[in-house]
Amino acid sequence: MIFEAHPFLKYFIRTPTYHSLHHTDMRTNFCLFMPMYDKLWKTMNTNSWDLHKEISSRTTSRVPEFVFLAHVVDVMSALHAPFVFRTFNSTPFGIKPFLFPMWPFTYLVTLLMWAKSKTFLFSFYNLRGRLHQTWVVPRLGFQYFLPFAKEGINNQIEDAILKADKLGVKVISLAALNKNEGLNGGGVLFTNKHPNLKVRVVHGNTLTAAVILHELPRDVDEVFLTGATSKLGRAIALYLARRKIRVLMLTLSTERFSKIQKEAPVDCQQYLVQVTKYQAGQHCKTWIIGKWTTPREQYWAPSGTHFHQFVVPPIIPFRRDCTYGKLAAMRLPDDVEGLGSCEVYAP
């Protein structure tokens, strides 16, 4: 249990059982967000942690049908977690200047989680009788690009998959960098290692591609694509080529480009064009960003460009004369139940 590993956190994280005691003993556990204040004013119920431990240890909890395995994007997004600031979690993500003083402390906590923590339950909701859960690998986005961190991250993902399989989860979806091709081959590493898994290991590239393609203007005839040889970039490029849309695929690997080009129908292959520099997109006003792009690289886009993106974390909106799309998302149906967040990761 997290409070046993890090006892100090119980004064900063409010659990559902914590405030429930207020309704049986009205003189205790007043705080809705941070138990630390009850501790300071000596109004904390002495049974708070025993009750939490008892509830947490029960094994009769409902098994989710779907699990979305996400990770922490960056420090600022961590401050929008429901167990940190419930108010921010219930509104669209945004950078709040007054949160910056908390950045150093939050960063230290994430480093501590890197060293000690394991994958944990982040949120859940019910959709038409099915329980959906989001689990989070305690790693920040930049850590996925550290060579020495690769093995540890894959171990976390593998443990989560095996746990889901043991629980009887039907589908576990690898999110964002958890399905990185260079990390684990889009999850193939785990399915090859454990061929008898009952849980289906998937990722959301198909839906992500569909959302991005749906956002493109109908009259677009050329796009500039970064991250072009990734699984998602490949899917987008091939679809656009079939629609006779010219795709400037930014990649230094002629081998990987040629392999993708040959997958397209013969009469569509001419619409896939390899480029090796950002300058190649200086006359194209539709950029699809699948790889981190610096402000200097964005400078090559012409005025009026719209940046569609599927890169995590999203690029910095540097150009005031351009527009920036958000990461691909879909609206949940109105009959979803138990949703406490404005933005969620759905399986």
Coordinates of C-alpha atoms in Angstrom, one line a residue:
M1 CA 0.0 0.0 0.0
I2 CA 1.3 3.5 -0.9
F3 CA 0.9 4.8 2.7
E4 CA 3.0 2.0 4.1
A5 CA 5.8 2.7 1.6
H6 CA 5.5 6.5 2.0
P7 CA 3.7 7.3 5.3
F8 CA 4.0 11.1 4.8
L9 CA 1.6 11.0 1.8
K10 CA -1.4 10.1 4.0
Y11 CA -1.4 13.7 5.1
F12 CA -1.6 15.0 1.6
I13 CA -3.9 12.6 -0.2
R14 CA -7.5 12.3 0.9
T15 CA -9.1 8.8 0.3
P16 CA -12.8 8.1 0.0
T17 CA -12.8 6.3 3.4
Y18 CA -11.2 9.4 5.0
H19 CA -14.1 11.8 4.8
S20 CA -16.7 9.0 5.2
L21 CA -15.7 8.9 8.9
H22 CA -16.9 12.5 9.2
H23 CA -20.4 11.4 8.6
T24 CA -20.2 8.9 11.5
D25 CA -18.2 11.2 13.8
M26 CA -19.1 14.8 12.9
R27 CA -16.3 16.2 15.0
T28 CA -13.5 14.7 12.9
N29 CA -12.1 14.5 9.4
F30 CA -13.5 17.9 8.2
C31 CA -11.0 18.3 5.3
L32 CA -12.2 17.5 1.8
F33 CA -8.8 17.6 0.1
M34 CA -5.8 17.5 2.4
P35 CA -5.8 15.6 5.8
M36 CA -2.8 17.6 6.9
Y37 CA -5.1 20.3 8.2
D38 CA -7.1 17.9 10.3
K39 CA -3.7 16.7 11.7
L40 CA -2.7 20.3 12.5
W41 CA -6.0 21.1 14.3
K42 CA -6.2 17.7 16.0
T43 CA -9.5 16.8 14.4
M44 CA -8.2 13.7 12.6
N45 CA -10.1 10.5 13.4
T46 CA -7.8 7.9 14.8
N47 CA -9.4 5.1 12.8
S48 CA -8.8 6.8 9.4
W49 CA -5.8 4.7 8.3
D50 CA -7.1 1.4 9.8
L51 CA -10.3 1.8 7.8
H52 CA -8.5 2.6 4.6
K53 CA -6.2 -0.4 5.1
E54 CA -9.2 -2.7 5.7
I55 CA -11.1 -1.5 2.6
S56 CA -8.0 -1.6 0.4
S57 CA -7.2 -5.2 1.4
R58 CA -10.6 -6.5 0.3
T59 CA -10.4 -8.8 -2.7
T60 CA -14.1 -8.7 -3.7
S61 CA -13.8 -5.5 -5.7
R62 CA -15.2 -5.5 -9.2
V63 CA -12.8 -6.4 -12.0
P64 CA -12.6 -3.9 -14.8
E65 CA -13.3 -5.1 -18.4
F66 CA -11.0 -2.5 -19.9
V67 CA -7.7 -1.0 -18.5
F68 CA -5.9 2.0 -20.1
L69 CA -2.3 1.9 -19.2
A70 CA -1.1 5.6 -19.2
H71 CA 1.9 7.4 -17.9
V72 CA 2.7 10.9 -16.4
V73 CA 3.2 13.4 -19.2
D74 CA 5.1 16.0 -17.3
V75 CA 5.3 17.7 -13.9
M76 CA 2.5 20.2 -14.6
S77 CA 0.1 17.6 -15.8
A78 CA 0.8 15.6 -12.5
L79 CA -0.6 18.6 -10.6
H80 CA -3.9 18.1 -12.4
A81 CA -4.3 14.6 -11.0
P82 CA -7.6 14.1 -9.1
F83 CA -5.9 13.2 -5.8
V84 CA -3.8 16.4 -6.0
F85 CA -6.2 19.2 -7.0
R86 CA -9.7 18.0 -7.6
T87 CA -10.7 21.4 -9.0
F88 CA -8.1 21.4 -11.7
N89 CA -8.9 17.8 -12.6
S90 CA -12.6 18.8 -13.3
T91 CA -11.6 21.4 -15.8
P92 CA -9.6 21.3 -19.1
F93 CA -5.8 21.1 -18.7
G94 CA -4.1 24.4 -18.6
I95 CA -0.8 25.9 -17.3
K96 CA -1.6 27.8 -14.2
P97 CA 1.2 30.3 -13.2
F98 CA 0.5 30.0 -9.5
L99 CA 1.4 26.3 -9.7
F100 CA 5.0 26.9 -10.7
P101 CA 6.2 27.3 -7.0
M102 CA 5.0 23.7 -6.5
W103 CA 7.0 22.4 -9.4
P104 CA 10.2 21.6 -7.5
F105 CA 8.4 19.6 -4.8
T106 CA 6.3 17.8 -7.3
Y107 CA 9.4 16.9 -9.3
L108 CA 11.0 15.4 -6.2
V109 CA 7.9 13.3 -5.6
T110 CA 8.0 12.0 -9.2
L111 CA 11.6 11.1 -8.7
L112 CA 10.7 9.2 -5.5
M113 CA 7.9 7.4 -7.4
W114 CA 10.5 6.5 -10.1
A115 CA 12.6 4.8 -7.4
K116 CA 9.9 3.2 -5.3
S117 CA 6.4 3.2 -6.8
K118 CA 4.7 0.8 -9.1
T119 CA 1.8 1.1 -11.5
F120 CA -1.3 2.4 -9.7
L121 CA -5.0 3.0 -10.3
F122 CA -5.6 6.6 -11.4
S123 CA -9.3 6.9 -12.3
F124 CA -12.3 4.8 -13.3
Y125 CA -15.8 5.2 -14.6
N126 CA -18.7 3.1 -15.8
L127 CA -20.0 3.1 -19.3
R128 CA -23.1 1.1 -20.1
G129 CA -22.5 -1.5 -17.4
R130 CA -18.8 -1.9 -18.1
L131 CA -16.1 -0.7 -15.7
H132 CA -13.2 1.2 -17.3
Q133 CA -10.0 1.9 -15.3
T134 CA -6.9 4.0 -16.1
W135 CA -3.7 2.7 -14.6
V136 CA -0.6 4.9 -14.6
V137 CA 3.1 3.9 -14.9
P138 CA 4.9 6.2 -12.5
R139 CA 7.2 7.7 -15.2
L140 CA 7.4 11.1 -16.8
G141 CA 7.4 11.5 -20.6
F142 CA 11.1 12.5 -20.8
Q143 CA 12.2 9.4 -18.9
Y144 CA 11.1 7.2 -21.8
F145 CA 13.9 8.6 -23.9
L146 CA 16.6 7.8 -21.3
P147 CA 18.4 4.6 -22.5
F148 CA 19.1 3.3 -19.0
A149 CA 15.4 3.7 -18.1
K150 CA 14.1 1.4 -20.8
E151 CA 14.3 -1.9 -18.9
G152 CA 12.7 -0.5 -15.8
I153 CA 9.8 0.9 -17.8
N154 CA 9.2 -2.3 -19.7
N155 CA 9.2 -4.2 -16.4
Q156 CA 6.5 -1.9 -15.1
I157 CA 4.4 -2.4 -18.2
E158 CA 4.9 -6.1 -18.1
D159 CA 3.9 -6.3 -14.4
A160 CA 0.7 -4.4 -15.2
I161 CA -0.2 -6.7 -18.1
L162 CA 0.4 -9.8 -16.0
K163 CA -1.7 -8.3 -13.2
A164 CA -4.5 -7.5 -15.6
D165 CA -4.4 -11.0 -16.9
K166 CA -4.5 -12.5 -13.4
L167 CA -7.5 -10.3 -12.5
G168 CA -9.4 -11.3 -15.5
V169 CA -9.4 -8.0 -17.4
K170 CA -10.5 -8.5 -21.0
V171 CA -8.5 -5.7 -22.7
I172 CA -5.5 -3.6 -21.6
S173 CA -4.6 -0.7 -23.9
L174 CA -1.0 0.7 -24.0
A175 CA -1.1 4.5 -24.0
A176 CA 1.2 7.0 -25.5
L177 CA 4.9 6.1 -24.9
N178 CA 4.0 2.8 -23.3
K179 CA 3.6 1.5 -26.8
N180 CA 6.6 3.2 -28.3
E181 CA 8.1 1.2 -31.1
G182 CA 11.6 1.6 -29.9
L183 CA 10.6 0.6 -26.3
N184 CA 8.7 -2.6 -26.8
G185 CA 7.6 -2.8 -30.5
G186 CA 4.2 -1.5 -29.7
G187 CA 3.6 -4.2 -27.1
V188 CA 4.9 -7.1 -29.3
L189 CA 7.7 -7.7 -26.8
F190 CA 5.1 -8.8 -24.1
T191 CA 2.8 -10.8 -26.3
N192 CA 5.8 -12.8 -27.7
K193 CA 7.2 -13.3 -24.2
H194 CA 3.8 -14.4 -22.8
P195 CA 1.9 -16.2 -25.7
N196 CA -0.8 -17.6 -23.4
L197 CA -2.1 -14.3 -22.2
K198 CA -5.9 -14.2 -21.9
V199 CA -6.0 -10.4 -21.7
R200 CA -5.9 -8.7 -25.1
V201 CA -3.0 -6.2 -25.3
V202 CA -3.8 -3.4 -27.7
H203 CA -3.1 0.2 -28.4
G204 CA -5.2 3.1 -29.6
N205 CA -3.3 4.0 -32.8
T206 CA -6.3 3.3 -35.0
L207 CA -8.6 5.6 -33.1
T208 CA -6.0 8.3 -32.8
A209 CA -5.4 8.2 -36.6
A210 CA -9.1 8.4 -37.2
V211 CA -9.5 11.5 -35.0
I212 CA -6.6 13.2 -36.7
L213 CA -7.8 12.4 -40.2
H214 CA -11.3 13.5 -39.3
E215 CA -9.9 16.9 -38.4
L216 CA -8.2 17.5 -41.7
P217 CA -9.9 20.0 -44.1
R218 CA -11.7 18.2 -46.9
D219 CA -9.9 20.4 -49.5
V220 CA -6.4 19.6 -48.2
D221 CA -4.1 18.4 -51.0
E222 CA -0.7 18.3 -49.2
V223 CA 0.5 17.6 -45.6
F224 CA 3.8 17.7 -43.9
L225 CA 4.2 14.7 -41.6
T226 CA 6.8 14.2 -38.8
G227 CA 7.1 10.9 -36.9
A228 CA 6.2 9.6 -40.4
T229 CA 7.7 6.1 -40.0
S230 CA 6.1 5.3 -36.6
K231 CA 3.1 3.0 -36.6
L232 CA 0.7 5.9 -36.3
G233 CA 2.6 8.0 -38.9
R234 CA 2.5 5.0 -41.3
A235 CA -1.2 4.6 -40.9
I236 CA -1.9 8.2 -41.6
A237 CA 0.5 8.4 -44.6
L238 CA -1.0 5.3 -46.3
Y239 CA -4.6 6.5 -45.8
L240 CA -3.9 10.0 -47.2
A241 CA -2.0 8.5 -50.2
R242 CA -5.1 6.5 -51.0
R243 CA -7.1 9.7 -51.0
K244 CA -4.5 11.2 -53.5
I245 CA -3.1 13.6 -50.9
R246 CA 0.6 14.4 -51.2
V247 CA 2.4 13.5 -48.0
L248 CA 5.8 15.0 -47.2
M249 CA 7.2 12.3 -44.9
L250 CA 10.0 13.7 -42.7
T251 CA 12.5 10.8 -42.1
L252 CA 16.2 10.2 -42.5
S253 CA 15.7 6.5 -43.1
T254 CA 15.2 5.7 -46.8
E255 CA 14.8 2.1 -45.9
R256 CA 11.8 2.6 -43.6
F257 CA 10.3 5.1 -46.0
S258 CA 10.6 2.7 -49.0
K259 CA 9.0 -0.1 -47.0
I260 CA 6.0 2.1 -46.2
Q261 CA 5.8 3.4 -49.8
K262 CA 5.6 -0.1 -51.1
E263 CA 2.6 -0.9 -48.9
A264 CA 0.6 1.7 -50.8
P265 CA -1.3 0.8 -54.0
V266 CA 0.9 1.2 -57.0
D267 CA -1.1 4.2 -58.3
C268 CA -0.8 5.9 -55.0
Q269 CA 2.9 5.5 -54.2
Q270 CA 3.8 8.7 -56.0
Y271 CA 1.9 10.7 -53.3
L272 CA 4.3 9.6 -50.6
V273 CA 7.5 11.8 -50.7
Q274 CA 10.5 11.5 -48.5
V275 CA 12.0 14.7 -47.1
T276 CA 14.8 15.0 -44.7
K277 CA 14.6 18.6 -43.5
Y278 CA 11.9 20.8 -42.0
Q279 CA 12.5 23.3 -44.7
A280 CA 10.6 21.0 -47.0
G281 CA 7.4 22.0 -45.3
Q282 CA 7.8 25.8 -45.7
H283 CA 5.0 26.0 -48.3
C284 CA 2.6 23.5 -46.6
K285 CA 0.0 24.8 -44.2
T286 CA -1.1 21.5 -42.8
W287 CA 1.5 19.9 -40.5
I288 CA 0.9 16.7 -38.6
I289 CA 3.3 16.4 -35.7
G290 CA 4.2 12.9 -34.5
K291 CA 7.7 13.8 -33.2
W292 CA 8.7 16.6 -30.8
T293 CA 9.3 19.7 -32.8
T294 CA 11.2 22.6 -31.4
P295 CA 10.2 26.3 -31.8
R296 CA 13.1 26.7 -34.2
E297 CA 11.8 23.8 -36.4
Q298 CA 8.2 25.2 -36.2
Y299 CA 9.6 28.4 -37.7
W300 CA 9.7 26.8 -41.1
A301 CA 6.0 26.5 -41.3
P302 CA 4.3 29.3 -43.3
S303 CA 2.0 31.8 -41.6
G304 CA -1.5 30.3 -41.1
T305 CA -0.3 26.7 -40.6
H306 CA -2.4 24.5 -38.4
F307 CA -0.4 21.9 -36.4
H308 CA -2.3 18.7 -35.9
Q309 CA -0.4 16.5 -33.4
F310 CA -0.1 13.0 -31.9
V311 CA 3.2 13.6 -30.1
V312 CA 3.5 13.2 -26.3
P313 CA 4.1 15.6 -24.7
P314 CA 2.4 18.1 -27.1
I315 CA 4.6 20.7 -28.7
I316 CA 5.0 24.2 -27.4
P317 CA 2.6 26.6 -29.2
F318 CA 5.4 29.0 -30.3
R319 CA 3.9 30.6 -33.4
R320 CA 1.3 33.3 -32.8
D321 CA 0.5 33.4 -36.5
C322 CA -0.4 29.7 -36.6
T323 CA -2.9 27.5 -34.8
Y324 CA -2.4 24.3 -32.8
G325 CA -4.6 21.3 -32.4
K326 CA -4.8 19.4 -29.1
L327 CA -4.0 15.8 -28.7
A328 CA -6.5 13.5 -30.4
A329 CA -9.6 13.0 -28.2
M330 CA -13.2 11.8 -28.4
R331 CA -16.3 12.9 -26.5
L332 CA -17.7 10.3 -24.1
P333 CA -21.5 9.5 -24.3
D334 CA -23.8 11.4 -21.9
D335 CA -24.7 8.2 -20.0
V336 CA -21.2 7.6 -18.6
E337 CA -21.3 7.2 -14.8
G338 CA -18.8 8.0 -12.1
L339 CA -16.7 10.3 -14.2
G340 CA -14.9 12.8 -12.0
S341 CA -12.5 14.3 -14.5
C342 CA -13.0 16.7 -17.4
E343 CA -10.4 14.9 -19.5
V344 CA -9.8 11.2 -19.2
Y345 CA -7.9 8.5 -20.9
A346 CA -10.3 5.9 -22.2
P347 CA -9.5 2.3 -23.3

